[in-house]
Coordinates of C-alpha atoms in Angstrom, one line a residue:
M92 CA 83.8 92.2 134.2
K93 CA 83.8 93.2 130.7
T94 CA 86.8 95.3 129.5
P95 CA 85.8 98.8 128.6
V96 CA 85.9 99.9 124.9
I97 CA 88.4 102.8 124.8
I98 CA 87.6 105.8 122.6
I99 CA 90.5 108.3 121.7
G100 CA 89.0 111.7 121.5
A101 CA 86.0 113.4 122.8
G102 CA 85.3 115.1 119.5
I103 CA 81.5 114.4 118.2
N104 CA 82.2 111.1 116.7
G105 CA 83.9 109.8 119.6
L106 CA 81.1 111.2 121.9
V107 CA 78.5 109.6 119.7
A108 CA 80.1 106.0 119.5
A109 CA 80.4 106.2 123.2
A110 CA 76.9 107.4 124.0
D111 CA 75.4 104.7 121.6
L112 CA 77.6 101.9 123.1
A113 CA 76.9 103.0 126.6
A114 CA 73.0 102.9 125.9
R115 CA 73.3 99.5 124.8
G116 CA 75.0 98.5 127.7
T117 CA 78.6 98.3 126.8
P118 CA 81.3 99.8 129.1
V119 CA 83.2 102.7 127.6
R120 CA 85.8 105.1 128.5
V121 CA 86.6 108.3 126.3
L122 CA 90.2 109.4 126.8
E123 CA 90.6 113.2 125.5
R124 CA 94.0 115.1 125.6
G125 CA 92.1 118.4 125.8
P126 CA 90.9 120.2 129.2
T127 CA 87.2 120.0 127.7
A128 CA 85.2 117.5 125.5
G129 CA 83.6 118.5 122.5
G130 CA 86.5 118.9 119.9
A131 CA 85.1 121.1 117.2
V132 CA 81.8 121.4 118.8
R133 CA 82.6 123.5 121.7
T134 CA 81.2 126.9 123.0
E135 CA 83.5 129.2 124.9
A136 CA 83.6 133.0 126.4
L137 CA 86.4 134.0 123.8
T138 CA 86.1 137.7 124.0
L139 CA 83.9 139.2 126.8
P140 CA 82.1 137.8 129.7
G141 CA 78.4 137.2 128.9
F142 CA 79.5 136.5 125.1
R143 CA 79.8 132.8 124.1
H144 CA 81.1 131.7 120.6
D145 CA 81.3 128.4 119.0
V146 CA 84.7 127.7 118.5
A147 CA 84.2 126.0 115.1
A148 CA 81.3 124.2 114.4
M149 CA 78.0 126.2 114.4
N150 CA 75.5 124.6 112.2
L151 CA 74.1 121.6 113.7
S152 CA 71.5 120.6 111.1
M153 CA 73.6 117.2 110.3
F154 CA 73.5 116.4 114.0
A155 CA 69.8 117.1 114.3
G156 CA 69.1 114.6 111.1
S157 CA 71.6 112.1 112.1
Q158 CA 71.1 108.4 112.6
F159 CA 72.4 108.7 116.0
M160 CA 69.5 111.3 116.9
A161 CA 66.8 109.4 115.1
R162 CA 67.6 106.5 117.7
H163 CA 68.4 108.3 120.7
G164 CA 66.6 112.1 120.3
D165 CA 64.3 111.5 123.0
E166 CA 67.0 110.4 125.6
M167 CA 69.1 113.3 124.4
A168 CA 66.3 115.8 125.0
K169 CA 66.3 114.4 128.4
H170 CA 70.0 115.3 129.0
G171 CA 69.5 118.9 127.8
M172 CA 69.8 118.8 124.1
E173 CA 67.7 121.8 122.6
F174 CA 68.0 123.1 118.9
V175 CA 67.3 126.5 117.7
P176 CA 65.2 126.3 114.4
I177 CA 66.3 128.8 111.5
D178 CA 63.9 129.8 108.5
R179 CA 66.7 131.9 107.0
P180 CA 69.6 129.8 106.8
F181 CA 72.1 131.6 104.2
A182 CA 72.5 134.4 101.8
Q183 CA 75.6 135.7 99.7
A184 CA 76.7 139.4 100.0
M185 CA 78.1 140.2 96.1
E186 CA 78.5 143.8 95.2
P187 CA 78.1 146.1 98.3
G188 CA 74.0 146.3 98.7
D189 CA 73.2 143.1 96.5
H190 CA 72.2 139.9 98.1
L191 CA 70.8 136.4 97.2
G192 CA 69.0 134.9 99.9
V193 CA 67.8 131.3 100.6
T194 CA 64.9 130.9 103.1
T195 CA 62.3 128.3 103.9
D196 CA 59.7 130.6 102.0
V197 CA 60.0 129.7 98.3
D198 CA 58.8 133.0 97.1
E199 CA 61.1 135.1 99.5
T200 CA 63.9 133.0 98.0
L201 CA 62.9 133.5 94.5
S202 CA 62.4 137.1 94.9
T203 CA 66.2 137.6 94.9
F204 CA 66.4 136.0 91.6
N205 CA 67.0 137.8 88.4
S206 CA 66.2 135.2 86.0
Q207 CA 62.6 133.7 85.5
A208 CA 64.0 130.6 83.8
D209 CA 66.3 130.1 87.3
K210 CA 63.2 130.5 89.2
D211 CA 61.4 127.7 86.9
T212 CA 64.6 125.6 87.3
W213 CA 64.6 126.0 91.3
R214 CA 60.9 124.9 91.4
A215 CA 61.7 121.9 89.4
L216 CA 64.7 121.1 91.5
M217 CA 62.8 121.5 94.7
E218 CA 59.9 119.1 93.2
D219 CA 62.7 116.5 92.5
F220 CA 64.5 116.9 95.8
P221 CA 63.0 114.3 97.9
E222 CA 63.7 111.5 95.6
R223 CA 67.4 112.8 94.8
A224 CA 68.0 113.7 98.5
G225 CA 66.8 110.2 99.3
V226 CA 69.3 108.5 97.2
V227 CA 72.3 111.0 98.1
G228 CA 71.4 110.9 101.8
G229 CA 71.2 107.2 101.6
L230 CA 74.9 107.1 100.0
L231 CA 76.1 109.3 102.8
G232 CA 74.2 107.1 105.5
T233 CA 75.7 103.8 104.2
P234 CA 78.9 102.3 105.7
M235 CA 81.7 101.6 103.0
R236 CA 81.6 98.0 103.6
R237 CA 80.5 95.5 100.7
W238 CA 77.1 94.2 101.8
P239 CA 75.7 97.5 102.9
L240 CA 77.1 99.3 99.9
A241 CA 75.9 96.6 97.3
K242 CA 72.4 96.7 98.7
F243 CA 72.2 100.3 98.5
L244 CA 73.5 100.3 95.1
W245 CA 71.0 97.5 94.0
K246 CA 68.1 99.4 95.8
T247 CA 68.9 102.6 93.9
W248 CA 69.0 100.9 90.8
R249 CA 65.9 99.2 91.4
S250 CA 64.3 102.4 92.1
L251 CA 65.6 104.9 89.5
G252 CA 66.4 102.5 86.6
T253 CA 69.6 102.8 84.7
A254 CA 69.4 106.1 83.2
K255 CA 68.6 107.9 86.3
S256 CA 71.0 106.0 88.3
L257 CA 73.8 107.0 85.7
E258 CA 72.6 110.7 86.0
V259 CA 72.9 110.5 89.6
A260 CA 76.5 109.1 89.2
Q261 CA 77.4 111.8 86.8
F262 CA 76.0 114.4 89.3
L263 CA 78.3 113.1 92.0
M264 CA 81.3 113.5 90.0
S265 CA 80.7 117.0 88.4
S266 CA 82.4 120.1 89.6
P267 CA 80.1 122.9 91.3
R268 CA 80.6 125.2 88.1
D269 CA 79.7 122.4 85.9
W270 CA 76.4 121.6 87.8
L271 CA 75.8 125.6 88.1
D272 CA 76.1 126.4 84.6
A273 CA 74.1 123.4 83.6
N274 CA 71.1 124.6 85.4
F275 CA 71.2 128.3 86.4
E276 CA 71.8 131.5 84.0
D277 CA 72.3 134.3 86.9
P278 CA 75.8 134.4 87.7
R279 CA 74.7 135.9 91.1
L280 CA 73.1 132.4 92.0
R281 CA 76.0 130.3 90.6
T282 CA 78.3 132.5 93.0
A283 CA 75.7 132.2 96.0
L284 CA 75.5 128.4 95.5
S285 CA 79.1 127.6 94.7
T286 CA 80.2 128.9 98.0
W287 CA 79.2 125.9 99.7
G288 CA 81.5 123.8 98.1
M289 CA 84.1 125.8 99.7
H290 CA 83.2 124.6 103.0
L291 CA 84.4 120.9 102.1
D292 CA 87.5 122.0 100.2
F293 CA 85.7 122.1 96.6
A294 CA 86.7 125.1 94.8
P295 CA 84.2 125.8 91.7
D296 CA 85.9 123.8 89.6
I297 CA 86.8 120.7 91.4
A298 CA 85.3 117.5 90.5
G299 CA 83.0 115.7 93.0
G300 CA 82.0 119.0 94.8
A301 CA 78.2 119.9 93.0
I302 CA 76.7 117.6 95.7
F303 CA 77.2 120.3 98.3
P304 CA 75.9 123.3 96.8
Y305 CA 73.0 121.3 95.9
L306 CA 72.3 119.6 99.2
E307 CA 72.8 122.9 101.0
A308 CA 70.7 125.0 98.5
M309 CA 67.7 122.4 98.4
G310 CA 68.0 121.3 102.1
G311 CA 68.0 125.2 103.3
Q312 CA 65.0 125.8 101.2
A313 CA 63.1 122.8 102.4
M314 CA 64.1 122.5 106.1
G315 CA 66.1 125.6 107.1
M316 CA 68.8 124.5 109.5
V317 CA 69.4 124.5 113.2
I318 CA 71.8 125.5 115.7
G319 CA 72.2 124.8 119.3
K320 CA 70.3 126.5 122.1
G321 CA 73.0 128.7 124.0
G322 CA 75.7 127.3 121.8
A323 CA 76.7 124.1 119.8
D324 CA 78.1 122.8 123.0
V325 CA 74.7 121.8 124.0
A326 CA 75.3 118.8 121.9
T327 CA 78.7 117.9 123.6
R328 CA 77.1 118.6 127.1
A329 CA 74.1 116.3 126.4
L330 CA 76.3 113.5 125.0
V331 CA 78.7 113.7 128.0
S332 CA 75.7 113.4 130.4
M333 CA 74.1 110.4 128.4
I334 CA 77.5 108.5 128.5
E335 CA 77.8 109.1 132.3
A336 CA 74.1 108.1 133.0
H337 CA 74.9 105.0 131.4
G338 CA 77.9 104.3 133.6
G339 CA 80.6 105.5 130.9
S340 CA 83.2 108.1 131.4
V341 CA 84.7 111.0 129.8
E342 CA 88.3 111.8 131.1
C343 CA 90.0 114.9 129.7
N344 CA 93.6 115.9 130.0
S345 CA 94.3 112.4 129.1
E346 CA 97.3 112.3 126.5
I347 CA 97.6 109.1 124.7
T348 CA 101.2 108.4 123.7
Q349 CA 100.9 104.9 122.1
I350 CA 98.2 102.5 120.8
L351 CA 99.4 98.9 121.9
H352 CA 99.3 96.1 119.7
M353 CA 100.7 92.5 119.6
N354 CA 100.3 89.8 116.8
G355 CA 98.1 92.1 114.8
K356 CA 95.7 92.8 117.6
A357 CA 94.9 95.7 119.8
T358 CA 95.8 95.3 123.4
G359 CA 95.6 98.9 124.9
V360 CA 96.8 102.2 125.2
I361 CA 99.4 104.2 126.9
S362 CA 97.5 107.4 128.8
N363 CA 99.4 109.8 130.7
G364 CA 102.2 107.0 131.3
E365 CA 99.5 104.5 132.7
K366 CA 98.9 101.3 130.5
I367 CA 95.2 100.6 129.8
E368 CA 94.2 97.5 128.5
A369 CA 91.4 97.1 125.6
S370 CA 90.7 94.7 123.1
T371 CA 88.5 97.2 121.1
I372 CA 89.6 100.9 120.5
L373 CA 87.9 103.7 118.5
A374 CA 90.5 106.3 117.5
G375 CA 89.2 109.7 116.8
L376 CA 92.5 110.9 115.2
A377 CA 93.7 112.4 111.9
P378 CA 95.6 109.7 110.1
K379 CA 99.2 111.2 110.7
H380 CA 98.7 110.9 114.4
L381 CA 97.0 107.4 114.1
V382 CA 100.0 105.9 112.6
R383 CA 102.5 107.9 114.9
L384 CA 100.6 106.0 118.0
T385 CA 100.6 102.6 116.3
G386 CA 103.8 102.9 114.6
D387 CA 104.1 100.7 111.4
T388 CA 101.4 97.9 110.7
S389 CA 101.4 94.9 108.8
D390 CA 99.9 96.6 105.8
A391 CA 102.6 98.8 104.1
R392 CA 99.5 100.4 101.7
F393 CA 97.6 101.3 104.7
D394 CA 100.9 102.7 106.4
K395 CA 101.8 104.6 103.3
G396 CA 98.1 105.9 102.9
M397 CA 98.1 107.3 106.4
K398 CA 101.3 109.2 106.0
S399 CA 100.4 110.7 102.7
F400 CA 96.7 111.7 103.5
R401 CA 96.1 115.0 101.9
H402 CA 94.6 117.9 104.2
A403 CA 92.8 120.5 102.9
P404 CA 93.9 124.4 102.9
G405 CA 93.6 126.0 106.4
T406 CA 90.9 128.2 108.0
M407 CA 91.3 131.3 110.2
M408 CA 88.7 132.0 112.7
I409 CA 87.5 135.7 114.1
H410 CA 85.3 135.7 116.9
L411 CA 83.6 139.3 117.6
A412 CA 81.4 140.5 120.5
L413 CA 79.2 143.5 119.1
D414 CA 77.4 146.3 120.3
K415 CA 74.7 145.9 118.0
Q416 CA 74.0 144.0 114.9
V417 CA 75.8 144.3 111.5
P418 CA 74.6 147.2 109.8
W419 CA 74.5 145.6 106.5
L420 CA 73.9 147.6 103.4
A421 CA 71.4 145.1 102.2
E422 CA 68.9 145.3 105.3
A423 CA 67.7 141.9 104.7
L424 CA 71.2 140.2 105.6
K425 CA 70.4 141.2 109.2
K426 CA 67.9 138.0 109.1
F427 CA 70.2 135.3 108.1
A428 CA 72.2 132.9 110.0
Y429 CA 75.1 132.8 107.5
V430 CA 76.2 135.4 105.3
H431 CA 78.8 134.3 102.8
I432 CA 80.9 137.3 101.4
G433 CA 82.2 136.7 98.0
R434 CA 81.6 138.7 94.8
T435 CA 81.9 136.1 92.0
I436 CA 82.4 132.3 91.3
D437 CA 85.7 133.2 90.0
T438 CA 86.5 135.0 92.9
A439 CA 86.2 131.9 94.9
S440 CA 88.2 129.8 92.3
R441 CA 91.2 132.4 92.5
T442 CA 91.1 132.5 96.2
Y443 CA 91.4 128.8 96.5
A444 CA 94.4 128.6 93.8
Q445 CA 96.0 131.5 95.9
A446 CA 95.7 129.4 99.3
V447 CA 97.0 126.0 97.6
A448 CA 100.1 128.0 96.2
G449 CA 100.8 129.0 99.8
Q450 CA 99.6 132.7 99.2
L451 CA 97.5 134.9 101.5
P452 CA 94.5 135.5 99.2
D453 CA 93.8 139.0 98.3
T454 CA 90.0 138.6 98.9
P455 CA 89.4 135.6 101.1
L456 CA 86.0 134.2 101.1
L457 CA 84.2 134.9 104.3
V458 CA 81.7 133.0 106.1
V459 CA 79.9 135.3 108.5
G460 CA 77.7 133.5 111.5
Q461 CA 75.1 135.6 113.2
P462 CA 73.7 133.1 115.6
T463 CA 72.4 135.7 118.1
V464 CA 69.9 136.8 115.6
F465 CA 68.0 133.3 116.2
D466 CA 69.6 132.6 119.7
P467 CA 69.9 136.0 121.8
S468 CA 70.8 133.9 124.9
R469 CA 74.6 133.9 123.6
A470 CA 75.1 137.3 124.5
P471 CA 74.0 140.1 126.9
D472 CA 70.4 141.7 126.2
G473 CA 70.7 143.6 122.8
K474 CA 74.5 142.6 122.3
H475 CA 75.4 140.1 119.6
T476 CA 78.2 137.6 118.7
L477 CA 79.7 137.3 115.0
W478 CA 81.5 134.1 114.1
V479 CA 83.6 134.4 111.3
Q480 CA 85.3 131.8 109.1
V481 CA 88.2 133.1 106.6
R482 CA 88.3 130.5 104.0
V483 CA 90.8 129.4 102.4
V484 CA 94.0 130.3 103.8
P485 CA 97.5 128.3 103.7
A486 CA 99.1 126.7 106.8
E487 CA 102.6 127.7 105.5
I488 CA 102.6 131.3 104.1
K489 CA 105.1 131.7 101.0
G490 CA 103.7 135.3 100.4
D491 CA 100.7 137.6 99.9
A492 CA 98.7 137.6 96.8
K493 CA 98.0 141.4 97.5
G494 CA 101.7 142.4 98.2
E495 CA 100.8 144.1 101.3
I496 CA 101.7 141.7 104.1
S497 CA 105.5 140.9 104.4
E498 CA 105.2 138.5 107.3
T499 CA 105.4 134.8 106.6
N500 CA 104.5 133.4 110.0
W501 CA 101.2 133.4 111.2
Q502 CA 102.0 134.6 114.7
D503 CA 102.7 137.8 112.9
A504 CA 100.6 137.7 109.8
K505 CA 97.1 136.7 111.6
A506 CA 96.6 140.6 112.9
P507 CA 96.8 142.3 109.4
M508 CA 94.9 139.3 107.6
A509 CA 92.1 139.8 110.2
E510 CA 92.0 143.3 109.2
R511 CA 91.7 142.2 105.5
A512 CA 88.8 140.0 106.4
L513 CA 87.0 143.0 108.4
D514 CA 87.8 145.2 105.6
L515 CA 85.4 143.0 103.3
I516 CA 82.7 143.2 106.1
E517 CA 83.0 146.5 106.4
E518 CA 82.6 147.2 102.8
Q519 CA 79.1 145.5 103.0
A520 CA 78.4 147.2 106.3
P521 CA 79.8 150.6 106.6
G522 CA 80.5 151.4 110.4
F523 CA 80.5 148.0 111.4
R524 CA 84.0 148.3 112.9
D525 CA 82.7 150.9 115.5
L526 CA 80.5 148.0 117.0
I527 CA 83.1 145.6 117.9
L528 CA 83.6 145.3 121.6
G529 CA 85.8 142.3 121.8
Q530 CA 87.8 140.2 119.3
H531 CA 89.5 136.9 119.4
V532 CA 91.6 135.9 116.2
V533 CA 92.4 132.4 115.7
S534 CA 95.2 131.3 112.7
P535 CA 95.3 128.0 111.3
L536 CA 98.1 126.9 113.4
D537 CA 96.3 128.2 116.5
L538 CA 93.6 126.0 115.7
E539 CA 96.1 122.8 115.3
A540 CA 97.9 123.8 118.4
E541 CA 94.6 123.3 120.3
N542 CA 93.4 120.4 118.6
P543 CA 96.0 118.3 116.8
N544 CA 93.5 116.8 114.3
L545 CA 93.1 120.1 112.5
V546 CA 96.3 119.6 110.5
G547 CA 97.4 122.8 109.2
G548 CA 94.0 124.6 110.6
D549 CA 92.2 122.3 108.4
Q550 CA 88.7 122.0 109.8
I551 CA 87.3 119.0 107.8
C552 CA 90.5 116.8 108.6
G553 CA 91.4 116.0 105.2
S554 CA 90.3 116.9 101.7
H555 CA 87.2 115.2 100.2
H556 CA 88.3 115.4 96.4
L557 CA 87.1 112.1 94.7
T558 CA 90.7 110.5 95.2
Q559 CA 90.0 110.7 98.8
N560 CA 86.5 110.3 99.3
F561 CA 83.9 107.7 98.9
L562 CA 85.8 104.0 98.9
F563 CA 89.0 106.0 99.2
R564 CA 88.4 107.7 102.5
P565 CA 91.0 107.5 104.1
V566 CA 92.7 104.7 102.1
R567 CA 91.5 102.3 99.7
G568 CA 90.4 98.9 101.5
F569 CA 89.8 100.7 104.8
A570 CA 86.9 103.0 104.1
D571 CA 84.7 101.0 106.7
G572 CA 87.0 102.4 109.5
Q573 CA 88.8 99.2 110.0
T574 CA 92.4 99.0 110.3
P575 CA 95.0 96.1 109.7
I576 CA 95.3 95.9 113.5
E577 CA 92.2 93.7 114.6
G578 CA 90.1 95.5 117.1
L579 CA 91.4 99.0 116.4
H580 CA 88.8 101.2 114.5
M581 CA 89.3 104.9 112.8
I582 CA 86.6 107.1 113.4
G583 CA 86.3 111.0 112.8
A584 CA 86.1 113.3 109.8
A585 CA 89.0 111.8 108.1
C586 CA 86.9 108.6 107.7
W587 CA 83.8 108.0 105.5
P588 CA 81.6 110.0 105.4
G589 CA 83.8 113.0 106.3
A590 CA 83.1 116.2 107.7
G591 CA 80.4 117.8 109.4
T592 CA 78.3 117.1 112.7
G593 CA 76.5 114.0 111.5
A594 CA 79.0 111.7 113.2
A595 CA 78.3 108.9 110.9
S596 CA 81.6 107.3 111.3
G597 CA 81.3 107.0 115.0
F598 CA 77.9 105.6 114.9
F599 CA 78.8 103.2 111.9
A600 CA 81.9 102.2 114.2
A601 CA 79.5 101.5 117.3
Q602 CA 77.3 99.4 115.2
T603 CA 80.1 96.8 114.5
I604 CA 80.7 96.4 118.3
K605 CA 78.5 93.4 120.1

């Protein structure tokens, strides 16, 4: 009997790799240290009975559009995969009562713009989007291996020509502010789009971050977004069901304490004290944990890169059960899946600098998810859940930028910091606090304690800055997921193409296994 492929971690990448392999007849065993599968794609009753909260990921648009779903979507549907379409993906709340929103209705989107020139630019960008998205999406869907990358670059050059290819290359290296300043007049619009960079560790002035505001803005306009019916864990449950249907297994509470290798080849793992032989291992681990389990390899540069891999600042999560919808001053905000709260692009820049310096930000940027607006099955009749990301905050607190919070440990600081975040929502929606029925606050260190891959509460498992992206993610020479140990592959958000629910690194790795 063929030895199963061992997959360490039942996050989205591990499950996608296992499902694809199992469907092709390869035996797989997924070993997960936690009590449930899913990693960041889980849904739990965190506040009160009947209220289902996505613990981390809420937006499943990348998963819906992934190469895995293109191949296995029909089978996933048979295992219960169901998406909820959203026509109003995101809005920005700035001065109380003022907002700018992106919907799938172009005229509705443009009605929130203040500049005619910006409206014209937006229409021009939308006209160009299919071609530009094809190039950018093609890059994100290309493994960082020599021949696939060379083929992609050659195809792109033949299609676009030299001038347009260089324009795309310049765009990929631009900061959000550079791209936004070059295209839009209205500071409100610049603020609204720049916020998307903060999702991936790109403050407004960090090179390489323009791609994310662009893709989210144009993609939101063209296609909206999707969430999982009943919760993001619908994807996890469907993947586990698919794996098991093909004879694979997902084994929780399986603590891996060592990855075994001899003479440069993987030989197995130690799980819960038991030796499991395997010649092929896919490890969905943060770099520091991978090298902890392997020990030093034969490649000093790889080992050093794993140990020095840089994580993004932390995130704090606030999960709320509400009696009614948030009473936004800007009534239109009640209809959006995401409401970003942040007054200016400069506020976002300052917030990021404060967090990197170890300071609790005075005005943290908030990502407020309103999933029950589109999926009422997540709460009792007439009730709502609210999903709040506080971005960005330091893992190690050195002080408070506002001078109000004296605590420097998260156990004591998370309650007052949560109040600061709730104050920002209350400012945009007076009376909001009176609607809170239940509350669950998760600090960056709480996130890491539950899932060690979220080092310091870094939900994207590593900065995506240019020195740690593309060919350099996670380490130059190993961006294809290979390691110096034959048979041991890296998968997960620390690998190219990085964070999100697209699960490309897991899918890429599965394709290399015959």
